[in-house]
Tab-separated table of C-alpha atoms in Angstrom:
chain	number	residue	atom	x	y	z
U	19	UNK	CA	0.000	0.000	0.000
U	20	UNK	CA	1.561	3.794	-0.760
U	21	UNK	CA	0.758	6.084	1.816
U	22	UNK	CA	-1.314	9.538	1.588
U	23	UNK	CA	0.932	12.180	2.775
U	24	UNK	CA	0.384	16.182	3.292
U	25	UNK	CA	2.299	16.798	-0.069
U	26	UNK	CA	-0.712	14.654	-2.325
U	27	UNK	CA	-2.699	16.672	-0.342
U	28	UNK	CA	-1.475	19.757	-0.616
U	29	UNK	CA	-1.603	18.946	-4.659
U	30	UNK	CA	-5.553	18.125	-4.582
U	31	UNK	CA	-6.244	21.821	-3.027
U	32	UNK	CA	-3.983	23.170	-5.990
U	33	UNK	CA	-6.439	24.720	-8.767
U	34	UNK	CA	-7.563	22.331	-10.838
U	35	UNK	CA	-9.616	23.011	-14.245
U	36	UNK	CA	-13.017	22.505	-13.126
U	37	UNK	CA	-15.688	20.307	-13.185
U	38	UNK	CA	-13.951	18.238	-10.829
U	39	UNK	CA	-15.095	14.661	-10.186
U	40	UNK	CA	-14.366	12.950	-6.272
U	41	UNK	CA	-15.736	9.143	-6.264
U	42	UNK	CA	-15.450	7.264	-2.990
U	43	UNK	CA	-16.545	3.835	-2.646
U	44	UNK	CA	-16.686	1.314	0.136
U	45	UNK	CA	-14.479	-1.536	-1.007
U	46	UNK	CA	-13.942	-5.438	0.358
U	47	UNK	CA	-10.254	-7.228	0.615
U	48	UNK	CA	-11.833	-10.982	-0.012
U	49	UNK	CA	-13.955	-12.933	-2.121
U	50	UNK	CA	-16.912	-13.286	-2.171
U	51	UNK	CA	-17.638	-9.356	-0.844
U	52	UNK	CA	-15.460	-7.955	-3.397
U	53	UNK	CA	-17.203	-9.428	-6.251
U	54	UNK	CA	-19.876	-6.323	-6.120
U	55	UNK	CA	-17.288	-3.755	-5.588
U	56	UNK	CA	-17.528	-3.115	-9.567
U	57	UNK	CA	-20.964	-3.254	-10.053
U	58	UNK	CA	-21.668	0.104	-7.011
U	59	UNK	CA	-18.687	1.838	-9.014
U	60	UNK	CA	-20.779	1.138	-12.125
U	61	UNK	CA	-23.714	2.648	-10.289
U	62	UNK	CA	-21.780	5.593	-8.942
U	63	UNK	CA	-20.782	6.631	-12.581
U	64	UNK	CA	-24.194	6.937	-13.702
U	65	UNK	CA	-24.509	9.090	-11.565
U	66	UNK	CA	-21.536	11.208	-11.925
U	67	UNK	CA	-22.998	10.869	-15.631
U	68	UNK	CA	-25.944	12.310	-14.656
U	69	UNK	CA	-24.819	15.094	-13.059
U	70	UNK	CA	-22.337	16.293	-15.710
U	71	UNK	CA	-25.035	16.074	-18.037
U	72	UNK	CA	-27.138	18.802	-16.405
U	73	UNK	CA	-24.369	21.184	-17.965
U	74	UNK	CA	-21.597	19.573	-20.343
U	75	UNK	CA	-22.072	18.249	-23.528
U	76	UNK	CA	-21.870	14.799	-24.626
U	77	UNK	CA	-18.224	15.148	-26.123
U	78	UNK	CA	-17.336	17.256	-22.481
U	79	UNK	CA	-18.680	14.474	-20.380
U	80	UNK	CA	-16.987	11.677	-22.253
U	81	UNK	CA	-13.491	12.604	-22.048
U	82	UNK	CA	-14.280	12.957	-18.350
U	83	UNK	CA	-15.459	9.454	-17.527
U	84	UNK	CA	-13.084	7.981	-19.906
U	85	UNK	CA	-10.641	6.956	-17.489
U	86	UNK	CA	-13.118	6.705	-14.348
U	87	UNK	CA	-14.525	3.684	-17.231
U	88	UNK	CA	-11.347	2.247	-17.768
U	89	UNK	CA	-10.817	1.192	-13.827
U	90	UNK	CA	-14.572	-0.049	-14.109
U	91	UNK	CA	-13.255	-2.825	-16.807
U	92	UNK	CA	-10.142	-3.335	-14.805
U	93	UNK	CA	-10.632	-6.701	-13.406
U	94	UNK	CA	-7.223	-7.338	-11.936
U	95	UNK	CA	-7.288	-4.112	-10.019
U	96	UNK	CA	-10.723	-5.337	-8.437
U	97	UNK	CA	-9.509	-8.344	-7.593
U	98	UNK	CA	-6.494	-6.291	-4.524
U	99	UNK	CA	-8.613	-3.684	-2.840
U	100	UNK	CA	-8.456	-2.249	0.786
U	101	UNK	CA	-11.400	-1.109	2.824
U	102	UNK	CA	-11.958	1.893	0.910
U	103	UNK	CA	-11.659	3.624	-2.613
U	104	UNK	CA	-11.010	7.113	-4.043
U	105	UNK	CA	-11.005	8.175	-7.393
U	106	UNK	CA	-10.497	11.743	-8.207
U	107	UNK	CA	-10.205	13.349	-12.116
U	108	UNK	CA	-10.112	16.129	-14.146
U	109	UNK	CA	-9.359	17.609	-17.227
U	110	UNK	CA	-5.924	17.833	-15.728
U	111	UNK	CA	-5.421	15.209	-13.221
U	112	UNK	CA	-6.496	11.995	-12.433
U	113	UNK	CA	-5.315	9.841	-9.422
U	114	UNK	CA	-6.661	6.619	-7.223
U	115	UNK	CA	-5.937	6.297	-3.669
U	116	UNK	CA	-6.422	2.928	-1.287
U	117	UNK	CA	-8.002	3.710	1.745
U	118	UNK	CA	-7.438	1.979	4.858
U	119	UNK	CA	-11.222	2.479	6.335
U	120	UNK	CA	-14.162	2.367	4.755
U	121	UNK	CA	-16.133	5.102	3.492
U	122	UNK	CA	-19.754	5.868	2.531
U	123	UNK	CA	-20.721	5.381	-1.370
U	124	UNK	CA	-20.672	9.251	-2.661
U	125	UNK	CA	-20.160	11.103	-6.295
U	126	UNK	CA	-19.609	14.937	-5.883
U	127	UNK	CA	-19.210	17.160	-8.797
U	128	UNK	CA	-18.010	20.621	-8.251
U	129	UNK	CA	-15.557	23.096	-9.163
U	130	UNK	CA	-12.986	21.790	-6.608
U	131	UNK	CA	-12.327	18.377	-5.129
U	132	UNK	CA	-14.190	16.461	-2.375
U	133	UNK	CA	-11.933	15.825	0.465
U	134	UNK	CA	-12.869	15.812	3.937
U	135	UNK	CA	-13.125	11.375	4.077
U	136	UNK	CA	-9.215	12.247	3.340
U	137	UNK	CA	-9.088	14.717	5.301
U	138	UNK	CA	-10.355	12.192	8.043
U	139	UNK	CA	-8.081	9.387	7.065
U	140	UNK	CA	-4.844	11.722	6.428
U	141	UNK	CA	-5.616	13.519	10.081
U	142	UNK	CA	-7.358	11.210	11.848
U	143	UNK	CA	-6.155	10.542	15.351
U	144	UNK	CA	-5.765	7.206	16.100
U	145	UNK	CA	-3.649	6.457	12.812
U	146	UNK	CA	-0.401	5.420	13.515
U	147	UNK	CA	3.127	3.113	11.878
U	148	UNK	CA	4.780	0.554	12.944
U	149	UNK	CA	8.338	-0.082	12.426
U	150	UNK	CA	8.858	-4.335	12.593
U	151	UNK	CA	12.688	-4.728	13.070
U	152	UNK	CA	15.110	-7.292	13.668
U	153	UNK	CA	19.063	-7.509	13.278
U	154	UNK	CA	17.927	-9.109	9.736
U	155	UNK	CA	15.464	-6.945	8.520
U	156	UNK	CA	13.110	-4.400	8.497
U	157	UNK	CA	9.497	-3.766	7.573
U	158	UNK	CA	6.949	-0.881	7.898
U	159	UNK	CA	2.912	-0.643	8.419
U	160	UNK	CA	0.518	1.578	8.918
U	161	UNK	CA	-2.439	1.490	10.683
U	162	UNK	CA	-5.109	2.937	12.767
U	163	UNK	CA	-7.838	0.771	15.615
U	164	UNK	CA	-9.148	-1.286	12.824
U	165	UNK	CA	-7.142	-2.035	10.350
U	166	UNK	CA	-3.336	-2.467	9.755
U	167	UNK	CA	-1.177	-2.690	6.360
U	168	UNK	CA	2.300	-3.174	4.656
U	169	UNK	CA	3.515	0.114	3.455
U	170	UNK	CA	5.853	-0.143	0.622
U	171	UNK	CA	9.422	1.340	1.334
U	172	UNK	CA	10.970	1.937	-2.134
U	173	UNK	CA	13.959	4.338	-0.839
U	174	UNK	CA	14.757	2.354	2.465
U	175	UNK	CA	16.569	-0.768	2.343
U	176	UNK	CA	14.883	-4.073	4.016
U	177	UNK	CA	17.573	-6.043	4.990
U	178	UNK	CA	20.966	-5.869	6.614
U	179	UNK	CA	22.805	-7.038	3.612
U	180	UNK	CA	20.918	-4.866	1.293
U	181	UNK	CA	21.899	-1.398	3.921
U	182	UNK	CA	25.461	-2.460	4.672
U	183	UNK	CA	26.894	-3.724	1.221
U	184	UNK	CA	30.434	-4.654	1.025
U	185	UNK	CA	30.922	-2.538	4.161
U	186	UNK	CA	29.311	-5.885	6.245
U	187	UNK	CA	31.613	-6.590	8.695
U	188	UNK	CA	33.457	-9.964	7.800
U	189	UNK	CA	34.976	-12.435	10.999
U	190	UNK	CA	38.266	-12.161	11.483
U	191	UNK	CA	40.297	-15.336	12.663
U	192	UNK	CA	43.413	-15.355	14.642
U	193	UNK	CA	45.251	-18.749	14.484
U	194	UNK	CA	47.125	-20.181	16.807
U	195	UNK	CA	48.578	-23.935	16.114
U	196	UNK	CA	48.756	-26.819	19.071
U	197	UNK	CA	49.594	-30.180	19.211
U	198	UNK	CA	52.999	-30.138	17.448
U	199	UNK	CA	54.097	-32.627	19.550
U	200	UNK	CA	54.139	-36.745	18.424
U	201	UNK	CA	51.409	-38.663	17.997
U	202	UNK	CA	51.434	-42.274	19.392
U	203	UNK	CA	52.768	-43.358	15.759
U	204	UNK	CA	55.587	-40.823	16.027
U	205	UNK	CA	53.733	-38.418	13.532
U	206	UNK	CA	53.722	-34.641	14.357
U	207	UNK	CA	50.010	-33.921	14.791
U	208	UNK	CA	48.077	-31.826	12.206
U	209	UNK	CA	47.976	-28.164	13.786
U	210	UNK	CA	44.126	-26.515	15.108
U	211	UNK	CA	43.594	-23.491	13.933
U	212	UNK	CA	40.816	-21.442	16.401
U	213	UNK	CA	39.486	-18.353	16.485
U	214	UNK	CA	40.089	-15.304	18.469
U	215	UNK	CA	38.279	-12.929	16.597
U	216	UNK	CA	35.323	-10.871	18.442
U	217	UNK	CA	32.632	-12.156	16.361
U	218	UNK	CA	30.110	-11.323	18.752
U	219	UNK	CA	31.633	-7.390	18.545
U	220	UNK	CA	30.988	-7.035	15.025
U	221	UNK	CA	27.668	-8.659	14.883
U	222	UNK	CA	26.888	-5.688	17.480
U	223	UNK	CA	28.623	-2.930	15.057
U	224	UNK	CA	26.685	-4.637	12.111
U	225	UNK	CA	23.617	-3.946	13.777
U	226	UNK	CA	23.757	-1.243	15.144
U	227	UNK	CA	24.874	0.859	11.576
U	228	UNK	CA	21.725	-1.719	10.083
U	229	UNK	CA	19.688	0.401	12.487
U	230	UNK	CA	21.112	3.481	11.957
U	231	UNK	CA	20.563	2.995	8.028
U	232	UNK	CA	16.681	2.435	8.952
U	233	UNK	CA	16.075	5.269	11.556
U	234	UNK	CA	17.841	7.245	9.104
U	235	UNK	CA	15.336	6.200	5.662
U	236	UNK	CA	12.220	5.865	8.111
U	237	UNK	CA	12.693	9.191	9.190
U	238	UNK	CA	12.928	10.584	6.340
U	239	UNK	CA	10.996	9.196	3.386
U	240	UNK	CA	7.973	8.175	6.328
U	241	UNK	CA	7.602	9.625	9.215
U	242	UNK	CA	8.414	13.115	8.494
U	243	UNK	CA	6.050	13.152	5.108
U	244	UNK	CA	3.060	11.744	7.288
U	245	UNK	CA	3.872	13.229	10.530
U	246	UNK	CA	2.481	9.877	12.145
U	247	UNK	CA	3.576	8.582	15.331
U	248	UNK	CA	5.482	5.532	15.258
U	249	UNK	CA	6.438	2.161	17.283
U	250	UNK	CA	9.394	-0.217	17.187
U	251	UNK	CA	8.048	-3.568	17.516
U	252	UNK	CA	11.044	-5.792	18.121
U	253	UNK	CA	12.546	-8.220	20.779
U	254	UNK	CA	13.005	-6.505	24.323
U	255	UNK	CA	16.728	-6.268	24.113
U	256	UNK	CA	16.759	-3.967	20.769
U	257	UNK	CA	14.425	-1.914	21.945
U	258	UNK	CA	17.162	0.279	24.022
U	259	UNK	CA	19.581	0.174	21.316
U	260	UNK	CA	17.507	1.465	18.744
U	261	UNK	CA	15.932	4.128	20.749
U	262	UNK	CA	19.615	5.202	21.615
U	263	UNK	CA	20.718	5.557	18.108
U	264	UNK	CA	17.449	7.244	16.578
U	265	UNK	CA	16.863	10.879	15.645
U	266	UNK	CA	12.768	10.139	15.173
U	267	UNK	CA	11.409	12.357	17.267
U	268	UNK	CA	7.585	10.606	15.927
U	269	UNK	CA	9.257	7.486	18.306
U	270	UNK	CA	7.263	6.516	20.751
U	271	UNK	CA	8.690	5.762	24.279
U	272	UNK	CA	6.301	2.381	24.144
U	273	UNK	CA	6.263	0.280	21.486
U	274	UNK	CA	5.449	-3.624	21.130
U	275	UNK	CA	8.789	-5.258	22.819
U	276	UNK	CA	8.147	-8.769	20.811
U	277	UNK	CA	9.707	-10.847	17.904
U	278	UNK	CA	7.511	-9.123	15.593
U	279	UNK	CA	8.179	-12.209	13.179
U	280	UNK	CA	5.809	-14.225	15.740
U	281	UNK	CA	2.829	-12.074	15.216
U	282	UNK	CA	0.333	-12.297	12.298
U	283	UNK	CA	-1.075	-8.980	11.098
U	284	UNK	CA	-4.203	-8.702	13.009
U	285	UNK	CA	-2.169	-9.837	16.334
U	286	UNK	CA	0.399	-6.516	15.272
U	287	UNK	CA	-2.558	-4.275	14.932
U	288	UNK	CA	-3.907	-5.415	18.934
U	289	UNK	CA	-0.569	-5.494	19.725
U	290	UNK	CA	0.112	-1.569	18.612
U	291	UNK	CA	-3.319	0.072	19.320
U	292	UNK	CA	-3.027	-1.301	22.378
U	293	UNK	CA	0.130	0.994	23.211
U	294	UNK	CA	-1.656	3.803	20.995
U	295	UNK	CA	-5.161	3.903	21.894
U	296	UNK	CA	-4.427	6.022	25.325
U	297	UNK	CA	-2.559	8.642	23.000
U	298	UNK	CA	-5.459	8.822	20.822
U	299	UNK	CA	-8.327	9.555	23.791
U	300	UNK	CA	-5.904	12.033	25.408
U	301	UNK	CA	-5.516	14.047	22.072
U	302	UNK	CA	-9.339	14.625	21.682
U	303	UNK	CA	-9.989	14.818	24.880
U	304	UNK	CA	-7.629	17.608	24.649
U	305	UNK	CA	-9.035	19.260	21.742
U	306	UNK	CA	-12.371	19.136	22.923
U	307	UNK	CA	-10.989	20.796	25.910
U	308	UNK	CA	-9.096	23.440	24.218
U	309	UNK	CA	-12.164	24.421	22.039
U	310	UNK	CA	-14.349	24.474	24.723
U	311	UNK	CA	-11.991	27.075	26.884
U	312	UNK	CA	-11.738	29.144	23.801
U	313	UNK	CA	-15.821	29.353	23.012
U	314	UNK	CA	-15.734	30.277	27.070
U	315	UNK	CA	-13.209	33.336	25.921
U	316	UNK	CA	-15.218	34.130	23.005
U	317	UNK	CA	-12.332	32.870	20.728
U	318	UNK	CA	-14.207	30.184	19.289
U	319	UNK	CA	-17.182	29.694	17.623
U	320	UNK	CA	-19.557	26.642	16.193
U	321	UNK	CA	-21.947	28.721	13.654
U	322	UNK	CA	-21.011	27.627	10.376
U	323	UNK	CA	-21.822	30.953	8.546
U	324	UNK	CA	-19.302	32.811	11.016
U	325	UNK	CA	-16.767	30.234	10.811
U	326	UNK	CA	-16.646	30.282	6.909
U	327	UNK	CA	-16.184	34.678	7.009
U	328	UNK	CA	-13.351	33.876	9.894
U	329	UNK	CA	-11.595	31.038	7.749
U	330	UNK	CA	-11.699	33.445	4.995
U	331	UNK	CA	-9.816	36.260	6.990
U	332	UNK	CA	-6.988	33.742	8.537
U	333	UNK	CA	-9.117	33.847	11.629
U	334	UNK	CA	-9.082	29.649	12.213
U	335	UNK	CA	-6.468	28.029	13.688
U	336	UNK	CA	-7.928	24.904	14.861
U	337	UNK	CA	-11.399	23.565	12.918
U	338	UNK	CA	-12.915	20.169	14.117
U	339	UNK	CA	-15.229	19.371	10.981
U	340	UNK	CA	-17.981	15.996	11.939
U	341	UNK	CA	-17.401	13.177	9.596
U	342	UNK	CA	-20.379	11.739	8.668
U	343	UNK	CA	-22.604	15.101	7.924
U	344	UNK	CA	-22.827	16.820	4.815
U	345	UNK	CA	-24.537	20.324	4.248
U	346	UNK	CA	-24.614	20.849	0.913
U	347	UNK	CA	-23.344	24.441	-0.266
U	348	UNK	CA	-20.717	26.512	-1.103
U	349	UNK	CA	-18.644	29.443	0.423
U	350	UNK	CA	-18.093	32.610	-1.438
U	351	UNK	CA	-14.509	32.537	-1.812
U	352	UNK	CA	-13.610	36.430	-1.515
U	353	UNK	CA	-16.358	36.960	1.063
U	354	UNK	CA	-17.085	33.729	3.171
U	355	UNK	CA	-20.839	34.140	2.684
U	356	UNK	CA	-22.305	30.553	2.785
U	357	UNK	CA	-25.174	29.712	0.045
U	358	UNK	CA	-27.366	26.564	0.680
U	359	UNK	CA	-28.394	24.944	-2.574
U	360	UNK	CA	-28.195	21.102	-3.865
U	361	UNK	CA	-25.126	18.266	-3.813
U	362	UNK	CA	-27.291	17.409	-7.669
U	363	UNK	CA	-26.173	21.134	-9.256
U	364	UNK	CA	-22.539	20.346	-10.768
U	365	UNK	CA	-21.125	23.410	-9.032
U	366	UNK	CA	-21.642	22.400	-5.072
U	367	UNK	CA	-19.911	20.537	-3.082
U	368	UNK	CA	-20.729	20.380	1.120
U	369	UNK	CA	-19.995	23.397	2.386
U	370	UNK	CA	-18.196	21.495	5.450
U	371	UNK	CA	-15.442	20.608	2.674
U	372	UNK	CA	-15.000	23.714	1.302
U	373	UNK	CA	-14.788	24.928	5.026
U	374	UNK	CA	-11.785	22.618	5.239
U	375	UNK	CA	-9.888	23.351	2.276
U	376	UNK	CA	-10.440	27.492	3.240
U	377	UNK	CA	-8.661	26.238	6.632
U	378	UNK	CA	-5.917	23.980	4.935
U	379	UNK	CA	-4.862	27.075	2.746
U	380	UNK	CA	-4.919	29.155	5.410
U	381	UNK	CA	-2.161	27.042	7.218
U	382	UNK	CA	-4.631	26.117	9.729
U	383	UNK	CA	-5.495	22.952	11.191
U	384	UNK	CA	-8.391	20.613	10.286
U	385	UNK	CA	-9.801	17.558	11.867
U	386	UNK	CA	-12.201	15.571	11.229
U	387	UNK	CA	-14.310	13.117	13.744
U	388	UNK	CA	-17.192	11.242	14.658
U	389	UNK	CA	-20.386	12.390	15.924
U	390	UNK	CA	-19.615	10.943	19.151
U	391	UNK	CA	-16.315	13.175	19.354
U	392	UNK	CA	-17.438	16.615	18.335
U	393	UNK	CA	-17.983	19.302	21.092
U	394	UNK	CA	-20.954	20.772	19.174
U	395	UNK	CA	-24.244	19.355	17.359
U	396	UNK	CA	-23.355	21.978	14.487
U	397	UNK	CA	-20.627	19.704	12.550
U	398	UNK	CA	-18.071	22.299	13.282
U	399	UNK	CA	-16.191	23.870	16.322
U	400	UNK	CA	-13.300	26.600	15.101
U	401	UNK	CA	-11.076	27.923	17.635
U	402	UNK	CA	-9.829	31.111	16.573
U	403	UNK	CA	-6.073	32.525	16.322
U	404	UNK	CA	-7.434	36.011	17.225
């Protein structure tokens, strides 16, 4: 699986040459559930059909849907899903991303991309990685309380062979000869050659530059680009070693001190939300906290209309956005005035998106949670910078 980083983000709330077309689909991993996968994304382009039809002609709408069609016929690439599916296009861009939840079946066309069920899964709490290492290799996942999966590490090497090279540290052997003296026939005795070398020594110095090579390519091409917390899961006695040598600062203290070789991938996931769940319920509980001390200052507010003129002055610094509701309508984009109309007309998205993509270009912070999380029954709660 590749991940979804900031940077593809930051790319979708780049102008784009409207109508654009956001397609997310609730997908299955095994047969026989995956078998109707195609058939709803069938359904959901009729619909996006629909909808383009209302103002582009035939000719317009074709060379839209051409390559939404293609995936339809694609059986090979129906036969590897995750739990979820987004397909977003353009006249300029067109891209497919895995999902590691599910989401709910949904075709918006509007003059910007729908994003907020990536916003969700890109900011989301309880999402985490997982760094599975031994002296012999390394492997990353990433995951969040339901789900965990391989994440592909193209610039980092996997194995101790492949991040040392000719530079892995060969034994050295110090002979020393005995038995010179006669055998019972008279015959000098063949000499025995042992070892002195510190093998043990350099099977330490191999592995600790191994780990150094992998703290180093984590860092860097993972956990900086996703900003996710992560946890060493690896036997007890490497777990102080690699901490020592690591400049992560997304390393968690805890981590899963186990051969991570004798744990499936569902027994990895208990294993590591587990150590990450109480991080997760102090971090809302937190932001439900802060929000609620700023509305008490007046610094906050959860009225949609006044949160949209506010995002549009550089006013939000924090914006929790509910999940699962939708008001359709769009924001003025030089004035923040909010105007209801319907998700049907080709030009609206929900208004709680474009809410989020006002705060995201802002250089604000969005996040997106359940029902059961947000402070207020409004679907947002901005806390203001001043």
């Amino acid at each position: 699986m590749k991940q979804f980083t900031p940077d593809q983000l930051t790319q979708l709330l780049a102008d784009h040459t409207p109508p654009c077309l956001s397609l997310y689909l609730p997908t299955h991993r095994s047969h026989p559930e995956n078998q109707k996968d195609p058939i709803v994304y069938r359904n959901l382009l009729k619909e996006m059909d629909s909808s383009l039809r209302q103002k582009y002609s035939t000719n317009q709408v074709r060379s839209l849907v051409d390559k939404f069609q293609a995936l339809a016929d694609d059986r090979a690439f129906w036969n590897h899903r995750t739990d979820g599916l987004v397909v977003l296009g353009s006249a300029d861009s067109f891209q497919v991303f895995d999902l590691q939840r599910s989401v709910p079946e949904l075709v918006v066309v509007a003059d910007s991309f729908h994003i907020k069920p990536l916003l969700r899964i890109l900011q989301s709490a309880d999402r985490y990685q997982i760094l599975s290492l031994t002296r012999e290799e390394a492997k990353l996942y990433e995951g969040d309380r339901d789900s965990l999966d391989p994440i592909e590490m193209p610039n980092v090497p996997h194995t101790l062979t492949e991040a040392l090279g000719a530079e892995l540290t060969e034994p050295h052997l110090t002979v020393a000869s005995y038995g010179k003296g006669s055998t019972a026939g008279g015959q000098g005795a063949p000499a025995m050659h042992h070892g002195h070398g510190s093998r043990k020594e350099e099977v330490g110095i191999d592995t600790e530059r191994f780990f150094r090579v992998i703290d180093r390519g984590v860092r860097d091409h993972h956990s900086r680009p996703s900003g996710l917390p992560l946890l060493l899961a690896a036997l007890p006695e490497y777990h102080a070693q690699f901490h020592k040598i690591s400049h992560n600062t997304l390393l968690m203290a805890e981590g899963i001190a186990s051969n991570p070789e004798s744990l499936d991938l569902n027994q990895l996931r208990v294993e590591a939300w587990r150590v990450a769940e109480p991080h997760y319920q102090k971090r809302l509980a937190k932001m439900a906290d802060d929000y609620q001390l700023a509305y008490s200052r007046q610094q906050a507010s959860d009225n949609l209309a006044a949160v949209a003129e506010a995002a549009i002055a550089g006013r939000v610094g924090v914006l929790l956005v509910e999940a699962d509701r939708q008001i359709p309508g769009k924001i003025d984009q030089a004035t923040g005035k909010l105007q209801s109309s319907d998700l049907a007309d080709p030009e609206v998205d929900d208004a709680l998106d474009d809410l989020a993509e006002l705060v995201l270009r802002m250089k604000g912070e969005v996040v997106v949670v359940s029902t059961k999380q947000m402070p207020t029954t409004t679907g947002v709660a901005a806390s203001y910078r001043f």
